[in-house]
Amino acid sequence: MRTVLMVAEKPSLAQSIAKILSKGSCSTRKGLNGACSVHEYTGSFVGQNVRFKMTSVCGHVMSLDFIGKYNNWDKVDPAELFSKAPTEKKEANPKLNMVKFLQVEAKGCDYVVLWLDCDKEGENICFEVLDAIQPMMNKSYGNERTIYRAKFSSITDTDICNAMNQLGEPNKNEALSVDARQELDLRIGCAFTRFQTKYFQGKYGNLDSSLISFGPCQTPTLGFCVERHDKIQSFKAEAYWVVQAKVSKDSPLTLDWDRVRVFDRDVGQMFVNMAKTAKEAKVDSVTKKEKAKQRPPALNTVEMLRVASSALGMGPQHTMQIAERLYTQGYISYPRTETTHYPENFDLKGTLKQQANTFNPDNGINRPRKGADAGDHPPITPMRAASESELGSDGWRLYDYITRHFIATVSPDCKYLQTTISFSIATEGFTCSGKTLISAGYTEVMPWQGIPQEEALPVCERGDTFTVDEIKLLEKQTNPPDYLTESELITLMEKHGIGTDASIPVHINNICQRNYVTVESGRKLKPTNLGIVLVHGYYKIDADLVLPTIRSAVEKQLTLIALGKANFQQVLQHTLDIFKRKFHYFVDSIAGMDELMEVSFSPIADTGKPLSRCGKCHRFMKYIQAKPSRLHCSHCDETYSLPQNGAIKLYKELKCPLDEFELVLWTSGSRGKSYPVCPYCFSNPPFRDMKKGMGCNECTHPSCQHSLNSLGIGQCVECETGVLVFDPTSGPKWRMACNKCNVVVHFFEQAHKVQVSQDSCDSCEASLVIVDFNKTRSPLPDGETQHTGCAFCDPVFQDLVELKYATMRHPMHRAGGARRGRGRGRGRRPMGKGNPKKPKDKMAALAAYFV
């Protein structure tokens, strides 16, 4: 029997699709990476009986990056990143072992059906999957077709079965357009980011951002926000005057002046004086006109993001996460689409019937407005009924809006009668108008767009007269525009072609994360000092870097690649050549931006508080707490990096034996982990087997009392590469913490003293520990106060060891790179959790016990 491998984009999608296609009769097992399951069943495919294996990836399998040596900021000129630096595809998440998992499952398979999301990113992932699995699949017979692509827009029985019956092929051109975007963003973004980050963080201490990033889409996005800020700052309020008239017959009525306003007070007063000569207001005309408020077109991604931000108070990134979850659970159709036109064969009635509690399909449906067909997915619609208890608060609010929008698109227009009464008072014209609802139409399901109830206008006709009660001149002022809302920014990005429906939320999120803008009440985006100075600097040096025009042109070229109308290499090279020239000009002209920085930020030498002594000049270095936290020696004019996302304090005035720098202690809090750091060694690794960004808990110095060799106890019970290192500052709640992951082992609470012995355990080779207890608190048998033994194997210590997880993980911990061997303090690699009874497998037994 031949085998068909089917691959979806997420585990939950694979499960749903397999359940539909197998009619619920599939068997399920875990894949080797633990994150993805494999669903198996038998069925028919291309006229033969086959075994199906349905599994998934977890988003992109691969990511683009520079090869190793070009990731060193200190040794590589950023200009080289435009062309000289080679790139390579690396596993997007090495811990998932996705390539190996796919290859294992593909071995012996004859066909593959790709169920990745049906957009350009999905097409790109199709080819990432194919690159991994094709070498492992069986050879095809002659010209037999073995690669198939499923196209679907929702997780419903009908859509999935139709997709399976109409399989196509993956689109190479769309995948290439994503490759081009990835490479452009990587090369351009990294070059500018590295240069300006190093330049400005070396000069200023209070930028409060760990990265001064540049992005071909991110920077124009920020530019829109700063442009609005500049309009607010440069706005000068101007006084103007309005003539207001109040008249009455049976009830009072306030009239609007036909001239609207004047900007000269004397002129305004002249009109008031003229109007005051009349005691009556004469009705010149009464017009009644039936008007319609159009129902909305079908819903696409950008409109969903706009409404979610302005009406639901949900940020674009959060909205897309919720929409994707609703899609994978089968509640809505695919949430990434530019189309606002339902296909001719779209089952409008069937979709409506599922919402019978909200809408009565027997009332009939109106033909939806003609929208734009972008050739991608149908508009976003509800796929099945749901309740708030099923979806949770935010999920329900978004689903409810999507459902209401869909029902509104097939509802009648809202109709109302607009009545306008025109008056003349002496020589001046005035009007008043009101709206009366005729039929609510679609506003029944979207009441926030309804016609507000107004006081009825008096019944009158031409020639009638009203008594003039008051005529006065009102002074008012023009108001500045408000800061851009997320909704308005999304509109501008769509209008100027900045980003795609999928990437717009990412770019907005980036400028918030980088501390370039802050989100104020009403989801308004207010630029920070740093964001303002950067944009003004770009305008001063090269406005193209911040204006949307170039990126918009690049997006059009990427679209042409996707359509097969432009050459991948030519577009890539042409765009990189333009930005390379701009980069060189930017570097040469950086003094222009620096002048603006000087006005807003403090020189690094004037920032921070004295903390520890420099090993070169022995003067105090200043600790700069603003992101990225670092130490600066103003005498040597040197800056030293520190671990981030934690607190830094002086470590008992102890010094590194290699360079005389005073050590500092990094801690993530009382329930986290802590370790000493040498500021010089952290950026300048002293030994070959060390990497930049390592603290003393990873230092391989043979005799230093703070190093891994002195304080390392044994292999981590959770991760494969870490070592549990004793924290001598943690008493009386003593602990050891993994130097790679966030595992913390608490032991010997209330002990008077804990030390790491020179000797090792005979069973597991972990370092022994020497524990001293006070006589009154000793948990040791027979009233003993001191005991030396293995924290993992010694039965005396069995009840005194407890595994926990640090409350905060240090972002610079890396996976991989552990040194193997049987040296002191490293411990033996555990056999695994499967056989904890083996007498020499104590570390694995401990891990199994904890887990």
mmCIF file with all atom_site columns, N, CA and C in Angstrom, residues 794-818:
data_model
loop_
_atom_site.group_PDB
_atom_site.id
_atom_site.type_symbol
_atom_site.label_atom_id
_atom_site.label_alt_id
_atom_site.label_comp_id
_atom_site.label_asym_id
_atom_site.label_entity_id
_atom_site.label_seq_id
_atom_site.pdbx_PDB_ins_code
_atom_site.Cartn_x
_atom_site.Cartn_y
_atom_site.Cartn_z
_atom_site.occupancy
_atom_site.B_iso_or_equiv
_atom_site.pdbx_formal_charge
_atom_site.auth_seq_id
_atom_site.auth_comp_id
_atom_site.auth_asym_id
_atom_site.auth_atom_id
_atom_site.pdbx_PDB_model_num
ATOM 1  N N  . ASP A 1 794 ? 22.522 11.038 47.394 1.00 0.00 ? 794 ASP A N  1
ATOM 2  C CA . ASP A 1 794 ? 22.645 10.727 48.818 1.00 0.00 ? 794 ASP A CA 1
ATOM 3  C C  . ASP A 1 794 ? 21.263 10.653 49.472 1.00 0.00 ? 794 ASP A C  1
ATOM 4  N N  . PRO A 1 795 ? 20.880 9.495  50.073 1.00 0.00 ? 795 PRO A N  1
ATOM 5  C CA . PRO A 1 795 ? 19.558 9.376  50.712 1.00 0.00 ? 795 PRO A CA 1
ATOM 6  C C  . PRO A 1 795 ? 19.345 10.350 51.870 1.00 0.00 ? 795 PRO A C  1
ATOM 7  N N  . VAL A 1 796 ? 20.444 10.798 52.505 1.00 0.00 ? 796 VAL A N  1
ATOM 8  C CA . VAL A 1 796 ? 20.331 11.773 53.605 1.00 0.00 ? 796 VAL A CA 1
ATOM 9  C C  . VAL A 1 796 ? 19.757 13.095 53.087 1.00 0.00 ? 796 VAL A C  1
ATOM 10 N N  . PHE A 1 797 ? 20.101 13.447 51.827 1.00 0.00 ? 797 PHE A N  1
ATOM 11 C CA . PHE A 1 797 ? 19.659 14.718 51.238 1.00 0.00 ? 797 PHE A CA 1
ATOM 12 C C  . PHE A 1 797 ? 18.327 14.603 50.483 1.00 0.00 ? 797 PHE A C  1
ATOM 13 N N  . GLN A 1 798 ? 17.756 13.406 50.444 1.00 0.00 ? 798 GLN A N  1
ATOM 14 C CA . GLN A 1 798 ? 16.623 13.128 49.559 1.00 0.00 ? 798 GLN A CA 1
ATOM 15 C C  . GLN A 1 798 ? 15.453 14.102 49.738 1.00 0.00 ? 798 GLN A C  1
ATOM 16 N N  . ASP A 1 799 ? 15.115 14.435 50.978 1.00 0.00 ? 799 ASP A N  1
ATOM 17 C CA . ASP A 1 799 ? 13.960 15.305 51.231 1.00 0.00 ? 799 ASP A CA 1
ATOM 18 C C  . ASP A 1 799 ? 14.331 16.781 51.326 1.00 0.00 ? 799 ASP A C  1
ATOM 19 N N  . LEU A 1 800 ? 15.585 17.110 51.043 1.00 0.00 ? 800 LEU A N  1
ATOM 20 C CA . LEU A 1 800 ? 16.042 18.492 51.225 1.00 0.00 ? 800 LEU A CA 1
ATOM 21 C C  . LEU A 1 800 ? 16.293 19.205 49.904 1.00 0.00 ? 800 LEU A C  1
ATOM 22 N N  . VAL A 1 801 ? 15.866 18.573 48.775 1.00 0.00 ? 801 VAL A N  1
ATOM 23 C CA . VAL A 1 801 ? 16.111 19.135 47.442 1.00 0.00 ? 801 VAL A CA 1
ATOM 24 C C  . VAL A 1 801 ? 14.772 19.307 46.734 1.00 0.00 ? 801 VAL A C  1
ATOM 25 N N  . GLU A 1 802 ? 14.538 20.502 46.147 1.00 0.00 ? 802 GLU A N  1
ATOM 26 C CA . GLU A 1 802 ? 13.253 20.798 45.512 1.00 0.00 ? 802 GLU A CA 1
ATOM 27 C C  . GLU A 1 802 ? 13.469 21.597 44.234 1.00 0.00 ? 802 GLU A C  1
ATOM 28 N N  . LEU A 1 803 ? 12.959 21.082 43.108 1.00 0.00 ? 803 LEU A N  1
ATOM 29 C CA . LEU A 1 803 ? 13.129 21.776 41.822 1.00 0.00 ? 803 LEU A CA 1
ATOM 30 C C  . LEU A 1 803 ? 12.020 22.798 41.611 1.00 0.00 ? 803 LEU A C  1
ATOM 31 N N  . LYS A 1 804 ? 12.419 23.982 41.098 1.00 0.00 ? 804 LYS A N  1
ATOM 32 C CA . LYS A 1 804 ? 11.444 25.017 40.725 1.00 0.00 ? 804 LYS A CA 1
ATOM 33 C C  . LYS A 1 804 ? 11.889 25.635 39.404 1.00 0.00 ? 804 LYS A C  1
ATOM 34 N N  . TYR A 1 805 ? 11.147 26.647 38.953 1.00 0.00 ? 805 TYR A N  1
ATOM 35 C CA . TYR A 1 805 ? 11.513 27.370 37.734 1.00 0.00 ? 805 TYR A CA 1
ATOM 36 C C  . TYR A 1 805 ? 11.687 28.844 38.061 1.00 0.00 ? 805 TYR A C  1
ATOM 37 N N  . ALA A 1 806 ? 12.735 29.428 37.507 1.00 0.00 ? 806 ALA A N  1
ATOM 38 C CA . ALA A 1 806 ? 12.971 30.859 37.744 1.00 0.00 ? 806 ALA A CA 1
ATOM 39 C C  . ALA A 1 806 ? 11.795 31.652 37.200 1.00 0.00 ? 806 ALA A C  1
ATOM 40 N N  . THR A 1 807 ? 11.434 32.727 37.908 1.00 0.00 ? 807 THR A N  1
ATOM 41 C CA . THR A 1 807 ? 10.283 33.531 37.485 1.00 0.00 ? 807 THR A CA 1
ATOM 42 C C  . THR A 1 807 ? 10.596 34.353 36.253 1.00 0.00 ? 807 THR A C  1
ATOM 43 N N  . MET A 1 808 ? 11.856 34.502 35.910 1.00 0.00 ? 808 MET A N  1
ATOM 44 C CA . MET A 1 808 ? 12.216 35.330 34.759 1.00 0.00 ? 808 MET A CA 1
ATOM 45 C C  . MET A 1 808 ? 13.396 34.687 34.063 1.00 0.00 ? 808 MET A C  1
ATOM 46 N N  . ARG A 1 809 ? 13.271 34.498 32.769 1.00 0.00 ? 809 ARG A N  1
ATOM 47 C CA . ARG A 1 809 ? 14.355 33.852 32.048 1.00 0.00 ? 809 ARG A CA 1
ATOM 48 C C  . ARG A 1 809 ? 15.262 34.882 31.412 1.00 0.00 ? 809 ARG A C  1
ATOM 49 N N  . HIS A 1 810 ? 16.532 34.718 31.604 1.00 0.00 ? 810 HIS A N  1
ATOM 50 C CA . HIS A 1 810 ? 17.489 35.661 31.040 1.00 0.00 ? 810 HIS A CA 1
ATOM 51 C C  . HIS A 1 810 ? 17.530 35.495 29.531 1.00 0.00 ? 810 HIS A C  1
ATOM 52 N N  . PRO A 1 811 ? 17.282 36.551 28.743 1.00 0.00 ? 811 PRO A N  1
ATOM 53 C CA . PRO A 1 811 ? 17.129 36.404 27.298 1.00 0.00 ? 811 PRO A CA 1
ATOM 54 C C  . PRO A 1 811 ? 18.390 35.970 26.566 1.00 0.00 ? 811 PRO A C  1
ATOM 55 N N  . MET A 1 812 ? 19.544 36.089 27.210 1.00 0.00 ? 812 MET A N  1
ATOM 56 C CA . MET A 1 812 ? 20.767 35.753 26.488 1.00 0.00 ? 812 MET A CA 1
ATOM 57 C C  . MET A 1 812 ? 21.182 34.297 26.716 1.00 0.00 ? 812 MET A C  1
ATOM 58 N N  . HIS A 1 813 ? 20.372 33.516 27.463 1.00 0.00 ? 813 HIS A N  1
ATOM 59 C CA . HIS A 1 813 ? 20.687 32.098 27.599 1.00 0.00 ? 813 HIS A CA 1
ATOM 60 C C  . HIS A 1 813 ? 20.544 31.453 26.233 1.00 0.00 ? 813 HIS A C  1
ATOM 61 N N  . ARG A 1 814 ? 21.483 30.668 25.866 1.00 0.00 ? 814 ARG A N  1
ATOM 62 C CA . ARG A 1 814 ? 21.468 30.037 24.551 1.00 0.00 ? 814 ARG A CA 1
ATOM 63 C C  . ARG A 1 814 ? 21.313 28.529 24.689 1.00 0.00 ? 814 ARG A C  1
ATOM 64 N N  . ALA A 1 815 ? 20.691 27.932 23.698 1.00 0.00 ? 815 ALA A N  1
ATOM 65 C CA . ALA A 1 815 ? 20.677 26.468 23.649 1.00 0.00 ? 815 ALA A CA 1
ATOM 66 C C  . ALA A 1 815 ? 21.912 26.026 22.892 1.00 0.00 ? 815 ALA A C  1
ATOM 67 N N  . GLY A 1 816 ? 22.396 24.844 23.203 1.00 0.00 ? 816 GLY A N  1
ATOM 68 C CA . GLY A 1 816 ? 23.570 24.326 22.489 1.00 0.00 ? 816 GLY A CA 1
ATOM 69 C C  . GLY A 1 816 ? 24.865 24.819 23.074 1.00 0.00 ? 816 GLY A C  1
ATOM 70 N N  . GLY A 1 817 ? 25.954 24.256 22.605 1.00 0.00 ? 817 GLY A N  1
ATOM 71 C CA . GLY A 1 817 ? 27.274 24.747 22.988 1.00 0.00 ? 817 GLY A CA 1
ATOM 72 C C  . GLY A 1 817 ? 27.801 24.206 24.289 1.00 0.00 ? 817 GLY A C  1
ATOM 73 N N  . ALA A 1 818 ? 27.145 23.219 24.902 1.00 0.00 ? 818 ALA A N  1
ATOM 74 C CA . ALA A 1 818 ? 27.673 22.685 26.158 1.00 0.00 ? 818 ALA A CA 1
ATOM 75 C C  . ALA A 1 818 ? 28.879 21.819 25.875 1.00 0.00 ? 818 ALA A C  1
#
